Coordinates of C-alpha atoms in Angstrom, one line a residue:
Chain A
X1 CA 8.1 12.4 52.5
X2 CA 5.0 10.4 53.6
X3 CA 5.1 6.9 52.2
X4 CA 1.7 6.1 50.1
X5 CA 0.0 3.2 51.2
X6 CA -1.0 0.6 48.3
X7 CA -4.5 1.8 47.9
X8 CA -3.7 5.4 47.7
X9 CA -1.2 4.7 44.9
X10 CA -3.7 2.5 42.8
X11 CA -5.7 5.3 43.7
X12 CA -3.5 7.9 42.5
X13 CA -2.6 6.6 39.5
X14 CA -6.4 6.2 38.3
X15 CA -6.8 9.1 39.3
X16 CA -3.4 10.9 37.4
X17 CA -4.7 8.7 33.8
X18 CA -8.5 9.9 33.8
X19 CA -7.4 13.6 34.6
X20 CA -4.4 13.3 31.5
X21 CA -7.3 11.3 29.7
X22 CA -9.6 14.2 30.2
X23 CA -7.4 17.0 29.8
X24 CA -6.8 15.6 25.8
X25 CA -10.0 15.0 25.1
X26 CA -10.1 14.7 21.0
X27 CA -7.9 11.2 21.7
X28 CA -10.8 10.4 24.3
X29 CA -13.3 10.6 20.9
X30 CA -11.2 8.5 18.9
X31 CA -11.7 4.9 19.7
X32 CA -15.7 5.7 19.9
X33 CA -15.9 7.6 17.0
X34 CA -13.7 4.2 15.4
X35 CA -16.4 2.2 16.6
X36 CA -19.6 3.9 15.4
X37 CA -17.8 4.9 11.9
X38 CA -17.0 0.3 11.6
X39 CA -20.6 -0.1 12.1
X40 CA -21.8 2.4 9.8
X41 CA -19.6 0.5 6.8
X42 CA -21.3 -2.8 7.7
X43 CA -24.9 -1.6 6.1
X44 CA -22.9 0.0 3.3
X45 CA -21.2 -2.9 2.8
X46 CA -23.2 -6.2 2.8
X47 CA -26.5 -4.3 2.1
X48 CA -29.1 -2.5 4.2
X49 CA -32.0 -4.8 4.4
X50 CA -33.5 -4.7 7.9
X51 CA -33.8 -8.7 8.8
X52 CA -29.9 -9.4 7.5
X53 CA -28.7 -6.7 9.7
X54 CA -30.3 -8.0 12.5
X55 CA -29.2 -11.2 12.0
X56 CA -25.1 -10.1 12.2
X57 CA -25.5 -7.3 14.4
X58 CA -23.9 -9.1 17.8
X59 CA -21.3 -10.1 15.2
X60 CA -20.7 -6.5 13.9
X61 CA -20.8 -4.7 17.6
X62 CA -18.5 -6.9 18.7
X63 CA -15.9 -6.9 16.1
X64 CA -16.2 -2.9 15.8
X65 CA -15.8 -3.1 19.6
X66 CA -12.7 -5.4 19.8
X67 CA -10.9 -3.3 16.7
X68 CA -11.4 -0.3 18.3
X69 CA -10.6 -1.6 22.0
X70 CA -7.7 -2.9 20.3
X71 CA -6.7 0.2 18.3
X72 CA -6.4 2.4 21.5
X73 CA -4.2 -0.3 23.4
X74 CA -0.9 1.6 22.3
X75 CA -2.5 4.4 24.6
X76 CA -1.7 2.0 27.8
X77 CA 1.4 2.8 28.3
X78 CA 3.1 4.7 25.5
X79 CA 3.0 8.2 26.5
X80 CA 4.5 7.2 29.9
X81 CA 7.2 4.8 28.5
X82 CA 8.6 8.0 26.0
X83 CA 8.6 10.8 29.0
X84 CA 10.6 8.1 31.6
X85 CA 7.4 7.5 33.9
X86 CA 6.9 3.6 33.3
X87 CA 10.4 3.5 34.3
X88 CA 9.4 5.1 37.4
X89 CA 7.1 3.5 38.0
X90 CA 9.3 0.2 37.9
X91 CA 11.3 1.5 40.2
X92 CA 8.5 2.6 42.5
X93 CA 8.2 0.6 46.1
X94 CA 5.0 -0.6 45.3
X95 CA 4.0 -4.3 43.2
X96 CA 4.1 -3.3 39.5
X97 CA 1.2 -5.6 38.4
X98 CA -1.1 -3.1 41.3
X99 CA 0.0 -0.2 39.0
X100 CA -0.9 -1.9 35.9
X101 CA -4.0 -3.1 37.4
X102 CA -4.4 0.6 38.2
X103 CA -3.6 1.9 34.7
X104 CA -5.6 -0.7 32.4
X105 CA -8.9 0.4 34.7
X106 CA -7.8 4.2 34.0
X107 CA -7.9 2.8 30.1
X108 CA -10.7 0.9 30.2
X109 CA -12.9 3.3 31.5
X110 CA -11.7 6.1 29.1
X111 CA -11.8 3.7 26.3
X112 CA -14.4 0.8 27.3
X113 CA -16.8 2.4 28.8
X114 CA -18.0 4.9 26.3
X115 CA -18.3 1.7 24.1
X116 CA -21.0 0.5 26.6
X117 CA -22.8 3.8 26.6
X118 CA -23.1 4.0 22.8
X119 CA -23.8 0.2 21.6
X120 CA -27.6 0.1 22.5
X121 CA -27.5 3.4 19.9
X122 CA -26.4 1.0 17.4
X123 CA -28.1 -1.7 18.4
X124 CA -30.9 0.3 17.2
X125 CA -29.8 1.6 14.3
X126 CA -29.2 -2.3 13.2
X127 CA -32.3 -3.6 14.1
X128 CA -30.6 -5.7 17.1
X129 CA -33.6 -7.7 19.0
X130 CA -35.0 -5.4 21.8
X131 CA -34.7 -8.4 24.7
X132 CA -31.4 -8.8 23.6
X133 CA -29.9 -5.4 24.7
X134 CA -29.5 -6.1 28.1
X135 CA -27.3 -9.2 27.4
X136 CA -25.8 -6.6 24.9
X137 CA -25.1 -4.6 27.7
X138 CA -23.7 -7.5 30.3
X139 CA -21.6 -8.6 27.5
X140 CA -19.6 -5.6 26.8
X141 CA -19.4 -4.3 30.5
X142 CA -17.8 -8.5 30.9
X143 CA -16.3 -8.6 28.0
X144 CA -13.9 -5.3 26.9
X145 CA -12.4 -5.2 30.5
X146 CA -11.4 -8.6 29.4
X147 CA -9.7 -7.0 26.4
X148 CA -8.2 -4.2 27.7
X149 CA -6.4 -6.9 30.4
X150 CA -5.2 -9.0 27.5
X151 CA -4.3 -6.2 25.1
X152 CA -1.7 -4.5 27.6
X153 CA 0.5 -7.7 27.8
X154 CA 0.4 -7.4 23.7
X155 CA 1.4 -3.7 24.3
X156 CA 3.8 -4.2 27.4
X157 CA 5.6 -7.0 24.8
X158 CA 6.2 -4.2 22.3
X159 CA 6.4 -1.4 23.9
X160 CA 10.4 -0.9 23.3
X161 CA 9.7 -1.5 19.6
X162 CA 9.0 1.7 17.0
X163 CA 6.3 -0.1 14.3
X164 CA 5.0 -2.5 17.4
X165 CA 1.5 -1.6 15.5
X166 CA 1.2 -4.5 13.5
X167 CA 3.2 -7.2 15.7
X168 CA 0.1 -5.9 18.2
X169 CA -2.5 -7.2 16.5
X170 CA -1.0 -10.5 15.6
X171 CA -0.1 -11.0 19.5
X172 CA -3.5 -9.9 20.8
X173 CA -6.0 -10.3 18.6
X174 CA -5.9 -14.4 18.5
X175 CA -6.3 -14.3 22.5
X176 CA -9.3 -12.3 22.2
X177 CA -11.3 -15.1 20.5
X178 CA -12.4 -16.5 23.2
X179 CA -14.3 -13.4 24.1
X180 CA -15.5 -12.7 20.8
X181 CA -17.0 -16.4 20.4
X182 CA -18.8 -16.0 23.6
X183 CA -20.4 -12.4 23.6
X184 CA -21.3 -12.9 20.1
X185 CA -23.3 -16.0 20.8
X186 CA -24.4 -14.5 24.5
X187 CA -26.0 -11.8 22.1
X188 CA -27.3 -14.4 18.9
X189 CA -29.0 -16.4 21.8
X190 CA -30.7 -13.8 23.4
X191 CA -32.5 -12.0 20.6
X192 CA -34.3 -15.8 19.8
X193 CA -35.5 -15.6 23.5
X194 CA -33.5 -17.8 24.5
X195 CA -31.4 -18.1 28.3
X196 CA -27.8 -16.5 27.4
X197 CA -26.7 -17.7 31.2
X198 CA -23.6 -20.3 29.7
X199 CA -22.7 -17.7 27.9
X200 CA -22.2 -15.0 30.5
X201 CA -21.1 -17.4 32.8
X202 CA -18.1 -18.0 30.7
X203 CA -17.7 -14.2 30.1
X204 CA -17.3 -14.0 33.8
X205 CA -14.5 -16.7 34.1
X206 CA -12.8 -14.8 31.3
X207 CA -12.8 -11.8 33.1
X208 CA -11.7 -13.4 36.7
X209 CA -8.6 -15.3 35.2
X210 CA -7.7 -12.5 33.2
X211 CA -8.1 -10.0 36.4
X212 CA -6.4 -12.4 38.6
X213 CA -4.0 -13.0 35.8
X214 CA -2.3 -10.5 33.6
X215 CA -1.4 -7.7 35.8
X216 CA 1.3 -10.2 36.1
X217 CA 2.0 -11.3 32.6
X218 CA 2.1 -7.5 31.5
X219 CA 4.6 -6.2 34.6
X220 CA 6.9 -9.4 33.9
X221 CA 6.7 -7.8 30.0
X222 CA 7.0 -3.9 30.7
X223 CA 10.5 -5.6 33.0
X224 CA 11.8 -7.1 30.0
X225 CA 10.9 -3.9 27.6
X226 CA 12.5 -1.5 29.9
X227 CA 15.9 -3.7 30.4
Chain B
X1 CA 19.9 -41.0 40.7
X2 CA 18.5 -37.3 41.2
X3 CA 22.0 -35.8 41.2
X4 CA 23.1 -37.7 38.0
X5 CA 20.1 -36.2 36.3
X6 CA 20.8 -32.6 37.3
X7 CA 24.5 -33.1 36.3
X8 CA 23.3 -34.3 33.0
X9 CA 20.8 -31.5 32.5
X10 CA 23.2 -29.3 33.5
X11 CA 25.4 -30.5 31.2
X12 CA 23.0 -30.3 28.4
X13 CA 22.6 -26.4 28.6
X14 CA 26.1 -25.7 27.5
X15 CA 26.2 -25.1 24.0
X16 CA 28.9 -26.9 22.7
X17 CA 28.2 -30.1 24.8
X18 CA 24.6 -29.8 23.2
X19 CA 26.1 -28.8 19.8
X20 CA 28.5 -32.1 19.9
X21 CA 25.6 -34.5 21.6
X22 CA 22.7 -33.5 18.9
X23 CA 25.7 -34.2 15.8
X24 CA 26.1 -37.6 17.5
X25 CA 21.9 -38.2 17.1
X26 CA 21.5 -36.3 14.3
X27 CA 22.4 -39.7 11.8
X28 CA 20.8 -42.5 14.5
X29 CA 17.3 -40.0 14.3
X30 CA 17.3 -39.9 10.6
X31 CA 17.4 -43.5 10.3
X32 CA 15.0 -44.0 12.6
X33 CA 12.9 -41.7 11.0
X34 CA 13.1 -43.3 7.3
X35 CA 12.2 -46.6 8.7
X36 CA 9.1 -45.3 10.7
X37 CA 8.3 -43.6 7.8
X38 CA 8.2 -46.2 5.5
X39 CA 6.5 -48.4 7.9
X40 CA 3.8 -46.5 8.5
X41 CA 3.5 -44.9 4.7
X42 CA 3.2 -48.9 3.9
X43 CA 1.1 -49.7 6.6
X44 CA -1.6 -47.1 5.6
X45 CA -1.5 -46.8 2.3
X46 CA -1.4 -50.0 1.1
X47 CA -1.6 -52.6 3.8
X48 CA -4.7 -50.8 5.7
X49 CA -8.2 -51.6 3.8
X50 CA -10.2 -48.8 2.5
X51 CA -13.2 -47.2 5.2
X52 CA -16.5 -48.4 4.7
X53 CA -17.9 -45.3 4.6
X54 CA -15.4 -42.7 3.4
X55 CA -13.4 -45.1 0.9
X56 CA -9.6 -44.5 -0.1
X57 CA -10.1 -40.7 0.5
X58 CA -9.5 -41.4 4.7
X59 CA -5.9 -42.4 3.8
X60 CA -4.7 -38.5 4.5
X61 CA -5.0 -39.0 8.2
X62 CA -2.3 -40.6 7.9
X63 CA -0.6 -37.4 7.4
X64 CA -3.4 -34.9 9.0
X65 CA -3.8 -36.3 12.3
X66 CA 0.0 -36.9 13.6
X67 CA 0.2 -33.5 12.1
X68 CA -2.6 -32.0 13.9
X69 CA -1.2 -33.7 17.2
X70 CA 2.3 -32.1 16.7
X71 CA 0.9 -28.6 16.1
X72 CA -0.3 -28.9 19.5
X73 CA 2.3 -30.7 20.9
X74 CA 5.0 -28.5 19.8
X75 CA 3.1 -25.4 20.9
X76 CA 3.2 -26.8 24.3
X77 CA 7.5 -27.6 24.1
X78 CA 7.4 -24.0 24.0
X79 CA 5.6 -23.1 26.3
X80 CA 7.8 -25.4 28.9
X81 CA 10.8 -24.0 27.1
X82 CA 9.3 -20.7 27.8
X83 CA 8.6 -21.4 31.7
X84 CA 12.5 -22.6 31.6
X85 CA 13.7 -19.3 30.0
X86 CA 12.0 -17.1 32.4
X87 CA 12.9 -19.1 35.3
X88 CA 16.3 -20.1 35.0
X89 CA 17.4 -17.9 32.2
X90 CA 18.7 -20.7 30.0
X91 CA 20.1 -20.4 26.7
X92 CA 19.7 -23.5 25.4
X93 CA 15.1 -23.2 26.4
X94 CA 15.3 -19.3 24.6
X95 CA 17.3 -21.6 21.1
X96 CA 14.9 -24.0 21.3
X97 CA 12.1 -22.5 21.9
X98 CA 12.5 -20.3 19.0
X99 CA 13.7 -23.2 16.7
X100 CA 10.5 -24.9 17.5
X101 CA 8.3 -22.4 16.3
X102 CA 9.0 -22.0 12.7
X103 CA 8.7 -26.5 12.6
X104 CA 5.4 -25.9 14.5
X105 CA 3.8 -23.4 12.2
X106 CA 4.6 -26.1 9.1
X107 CA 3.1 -28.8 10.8
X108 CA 0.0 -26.6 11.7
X109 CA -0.1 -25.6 7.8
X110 CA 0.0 -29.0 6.7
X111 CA -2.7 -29.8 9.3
X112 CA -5.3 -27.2 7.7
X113 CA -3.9 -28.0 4.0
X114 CA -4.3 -31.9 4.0
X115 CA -7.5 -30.9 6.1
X116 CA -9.1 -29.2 3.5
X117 CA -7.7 -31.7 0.6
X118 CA -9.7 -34.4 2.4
X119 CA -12.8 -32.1 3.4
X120 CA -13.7 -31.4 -0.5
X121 CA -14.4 -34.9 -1.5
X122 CA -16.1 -35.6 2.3
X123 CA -18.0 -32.6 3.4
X124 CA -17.9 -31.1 -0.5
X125 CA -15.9 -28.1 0.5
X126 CA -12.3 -27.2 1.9
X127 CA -13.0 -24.8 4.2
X128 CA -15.5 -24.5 6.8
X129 CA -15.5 -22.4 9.6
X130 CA -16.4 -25.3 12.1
X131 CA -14.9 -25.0 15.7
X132 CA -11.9 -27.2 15.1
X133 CA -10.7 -25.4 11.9
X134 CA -11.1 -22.4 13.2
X135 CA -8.8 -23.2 16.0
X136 CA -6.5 -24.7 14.0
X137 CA -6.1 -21.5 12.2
X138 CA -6.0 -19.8 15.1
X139 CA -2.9 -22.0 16.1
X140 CA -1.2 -20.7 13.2
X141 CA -1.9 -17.2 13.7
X142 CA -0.3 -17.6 17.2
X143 CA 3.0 -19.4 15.6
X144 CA 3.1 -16.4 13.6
X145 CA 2.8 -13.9 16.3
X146 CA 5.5 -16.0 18.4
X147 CA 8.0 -15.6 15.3
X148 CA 6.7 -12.0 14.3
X149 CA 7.6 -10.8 17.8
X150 CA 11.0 -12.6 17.5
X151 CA 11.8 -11.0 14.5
X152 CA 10.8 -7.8 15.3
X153 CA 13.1 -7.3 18.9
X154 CA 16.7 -6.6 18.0
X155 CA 18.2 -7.9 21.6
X156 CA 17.8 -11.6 20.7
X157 CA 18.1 -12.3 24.3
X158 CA 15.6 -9.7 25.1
X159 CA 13.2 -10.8 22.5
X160 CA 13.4 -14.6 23.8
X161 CA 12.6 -13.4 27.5
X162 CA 9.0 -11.7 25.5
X163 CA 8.7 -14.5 22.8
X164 CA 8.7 -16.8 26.4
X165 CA 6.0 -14.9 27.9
X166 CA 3.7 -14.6 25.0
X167 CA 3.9 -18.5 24.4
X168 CA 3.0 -19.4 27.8
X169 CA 0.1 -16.6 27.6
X170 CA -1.0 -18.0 24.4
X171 CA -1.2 -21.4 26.3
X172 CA -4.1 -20.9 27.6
X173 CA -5.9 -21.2 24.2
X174 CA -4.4 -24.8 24.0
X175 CA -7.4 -26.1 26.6
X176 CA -9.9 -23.8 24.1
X177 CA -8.6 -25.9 21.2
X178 CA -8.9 -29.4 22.9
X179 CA -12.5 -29.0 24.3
X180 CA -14.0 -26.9 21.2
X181 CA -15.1 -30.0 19.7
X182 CA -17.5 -30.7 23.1
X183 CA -18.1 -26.9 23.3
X184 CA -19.4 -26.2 19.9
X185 CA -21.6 -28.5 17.8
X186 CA -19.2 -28.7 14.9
X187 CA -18.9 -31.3 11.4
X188 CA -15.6 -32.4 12.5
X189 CA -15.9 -35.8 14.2
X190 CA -15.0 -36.4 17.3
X191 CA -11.9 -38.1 18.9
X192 CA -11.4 -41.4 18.2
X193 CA -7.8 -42.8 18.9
X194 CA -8.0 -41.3 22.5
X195 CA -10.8 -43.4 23.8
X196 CA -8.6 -46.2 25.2
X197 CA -10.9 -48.1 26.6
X198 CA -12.5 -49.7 23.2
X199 CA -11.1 -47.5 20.1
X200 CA -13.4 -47.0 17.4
X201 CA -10.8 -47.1 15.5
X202 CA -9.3 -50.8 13.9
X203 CA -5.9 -51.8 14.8
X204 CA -5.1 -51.9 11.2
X205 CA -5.4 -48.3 10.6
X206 CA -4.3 -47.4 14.0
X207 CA -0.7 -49.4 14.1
X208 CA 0.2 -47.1 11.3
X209 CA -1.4 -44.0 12.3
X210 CA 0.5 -44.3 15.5
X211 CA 4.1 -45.2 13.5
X212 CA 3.6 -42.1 11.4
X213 CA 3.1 -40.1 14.7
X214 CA 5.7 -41.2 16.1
X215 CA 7.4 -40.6 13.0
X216 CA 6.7 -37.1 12.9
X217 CA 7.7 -36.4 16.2
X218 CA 11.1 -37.9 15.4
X219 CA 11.3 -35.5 12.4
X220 CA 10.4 -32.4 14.5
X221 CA 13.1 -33.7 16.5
X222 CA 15.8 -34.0 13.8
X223 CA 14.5 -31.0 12.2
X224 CA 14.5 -28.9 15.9
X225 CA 18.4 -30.4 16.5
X226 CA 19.5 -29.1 12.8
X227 CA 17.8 -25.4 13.8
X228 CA 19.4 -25.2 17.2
X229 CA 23.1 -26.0 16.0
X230 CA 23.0 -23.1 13.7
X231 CA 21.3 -20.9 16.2
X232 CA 24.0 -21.8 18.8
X233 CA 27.0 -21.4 16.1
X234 CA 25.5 -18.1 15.2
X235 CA 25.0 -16.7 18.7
X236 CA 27.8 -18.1 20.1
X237 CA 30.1 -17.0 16.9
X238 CA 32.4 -14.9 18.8
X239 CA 33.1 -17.7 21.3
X240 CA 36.5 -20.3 21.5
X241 CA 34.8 -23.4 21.0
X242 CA 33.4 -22.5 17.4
X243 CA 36.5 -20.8 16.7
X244 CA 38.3 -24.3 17.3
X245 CA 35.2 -25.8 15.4
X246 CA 35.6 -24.4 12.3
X247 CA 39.4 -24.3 12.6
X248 CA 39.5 -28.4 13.0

């Protein structure tokens, strides 16, 4: 058999999530239709008056964003650790944290990028600040990588466990403060017209350390799960 | 030198060496403790003068700020004890590592409870959600996940290995905590014991400040030693030298 080179495995494996992703399209709805159906409570409950919604609209994307980035974590890795493939994978010749890398993208853009699509949608629909979309944009495109990267050492932790649901969220959502703090106020800052560049400068850092970083954090996990 | 300290260290990871060594501190600690305790109680409540500005009512740092400092400091022995686990796999770093974290959650409680008991009368509420609380609270929430994930893994040893990795992840919202206060604009004031060069703060409220720190960190230390022996005496129940213990 001809040996795959470390590029056409990462490749390969992208490739193998978006078509499974694909083929079961109804769970590819779910975190999107999670995050529109968040946003529409908001105005339902605190109110519907234009100039309040405005005002907490960063605040509401990105909180609907971050639930529903962090309901659809479990999707990491769970199908392949109950059919035997994570273990496979383990085994595999090639650097585990590569394959993660590989699998979080796959996630990400089945479950992140539709977020991106939608939010200047509901940007709209709250009344967000029309110069602000584009940091709207950046900031989700920066930010829910960011999450995804974070969440699948959460989910690699508690994999092996059979209500890891709840344990989840206490793990992961603490560490994705950071984000939240910053997109939100990347966002706030823009629609008063002012420069959001701190902001998305720390967004970016975010992202490189967690690149750089948790591919290795989550294979060390997914080890101990899987012994 | 080097050779005595690895002997020693070595040493110090077997259980019942470590069981027998923390029964010989346990009494010398606690005494320690009650006399720094007393000191410093004395020294700030009664010998220290009231604040100019904010009265009798600062007296609680006495109690929020060692507090505050051990809720981060304890977070960090974890994280070292979780670097140790993973590296070199030792029993004694996965014991107290966990031990620690139910003694760091407390202190971080008390830290946001005597913090908001002293933010009513000064800033005329208890909670804000300022940069430093928020933290704080955050803190917490991360003890919780530490001991949450503990719980929830049935391998102890397995769940020590994951408990290991998530406190040295969680480390890196230790920097977040230290610098909110220059990152955010925030009501809390800023540091004042750390600026060595000329303290804003008068030696009179500092000498006890600094005994009840020290204080608390002997009490996390007595409190830590009492955890571990149980932990080892329940892990290790099925082994000869606690069979011998509780025979003699």
């Amino acid at each position: 058999m001809k040996r795959l080179s470390l590029n056409q495995a990462f490749w390969y494996l992208l490739r193998r999530d978006l078509l499974l992703a694909f083929r079961n399209r109804s769970e590819l709805a779910n975190p999107l239709l999670f995050f529109i159906m968040v946003i529409t409570l908001f105005p339902l409950a605190v109110g519907a008056e234009p100039n309040l919604l405005a005002r907490i609209a960063p605040g509401i994307i990105w909180v609907a964003a971050l639930l529903a980035s962090m309901l659809s974590l479990d999707g990491i890795f769970r199908s392949d650790f109950e059919d035997g493939t994570l273990e496979q994978m383990l085994l595999s010749a090639h650097p585990v944290p590569v394959l993660v890398l590989a699998k979080v993208t796959a996630h990400w853009l089945v479950t992140g990028l539709p977020l991106l699509i939608i939010s200047p949608l509901l940007a709209m629909m709250l009344g967000l600040d029309e110069s602000a979309y584009g940091i709207l944009l950046l900031t989700i495109l920066l930010g829910t990588p960011v999450l995804s990267l974070i969440g699948s050492i959460g989910v690699a932790l508690t994999i092996g466990l059979r209500k890891g649901g709840i344990i989840l969220s206490l793990l992961v959502l603490p560490l994705y403060v950071p984000v939240l703090i910053f997109s939100a106020s990347a966002i706030d800052v823009a629609a008063v017209g002012l420069s959001a560049t701190a902001q998305i400068k720390m967004l970016l850092a975010f992202l490189f350390l967690a690149l750089s970083l948790s591919p290795w954090a989550t294979a060390a996990a997914l080890r101990m799960s899987m012994s | 030198m080097f050779k005595w300290f690895t002997k020693w260290f070595h040493r110090l990871g077997s259980p019942p060496h470590f069981y027998r060594i923390a029964g010989l501190w346990l009494p010398w600690l606690s005494g320690l403790f009650g006399i720094l305790v007393i000191a410093g109680l004395y020294g700030g409540l009664v010998l220290a003068p009231p604040d100019y500005q904010q009265g009798e009512s600062y007296r609680i740092i006495f109690v929020h700020v060692p507090a505050a400092w051990m809720s981060l400091f304890i977070y960090m022995v974890m994280a070292f004890c979780g670097v140790v686990v993973l590296v070199w796999r030792m029993k004694l770093a996965e014991i107290v590592l966990i031990s620690a974290a139910p003694v760091g959650a407390s202190f971080t409680f008390l830290a946001l409870v005597t913090g908001s008991l002293w933010g009513k009368p000064m800033w005329g509420t208890y909670w804000v959600w300022d940069a430093r609380l928020t933290s704080e609270l955050i803190l917490l929430f991360l003890y919780l996940g530490v001991i949450g994930l503990y719980g929830a893994i049935d391998d102890k040893r397995v769940a020590a290995r994951a408990v290991a990795t998530l406190a040295i992840v969680g480390v890196v919202n230790i920097p977040i905590i230290h610098y909110s206060v220059e990152w955010w604009n925030s009501l809390h004031q800023g540091p004042t014991v750390t600026k060595f060069d000329k303290p804003s703060i008068h030696w009179s409220m500092l000498i006890p400040l600094l005994l009840m720190a020290l204080a608390f960190k002997l009490y996390f230390i007595i409190s830590l030693f009492q955890r571990v022996r149980a932990e080892l005496l329940h892990r290790e129940r099925n082994s000869r030298w606690v069979e011998e213990l509780i025979r003699s």
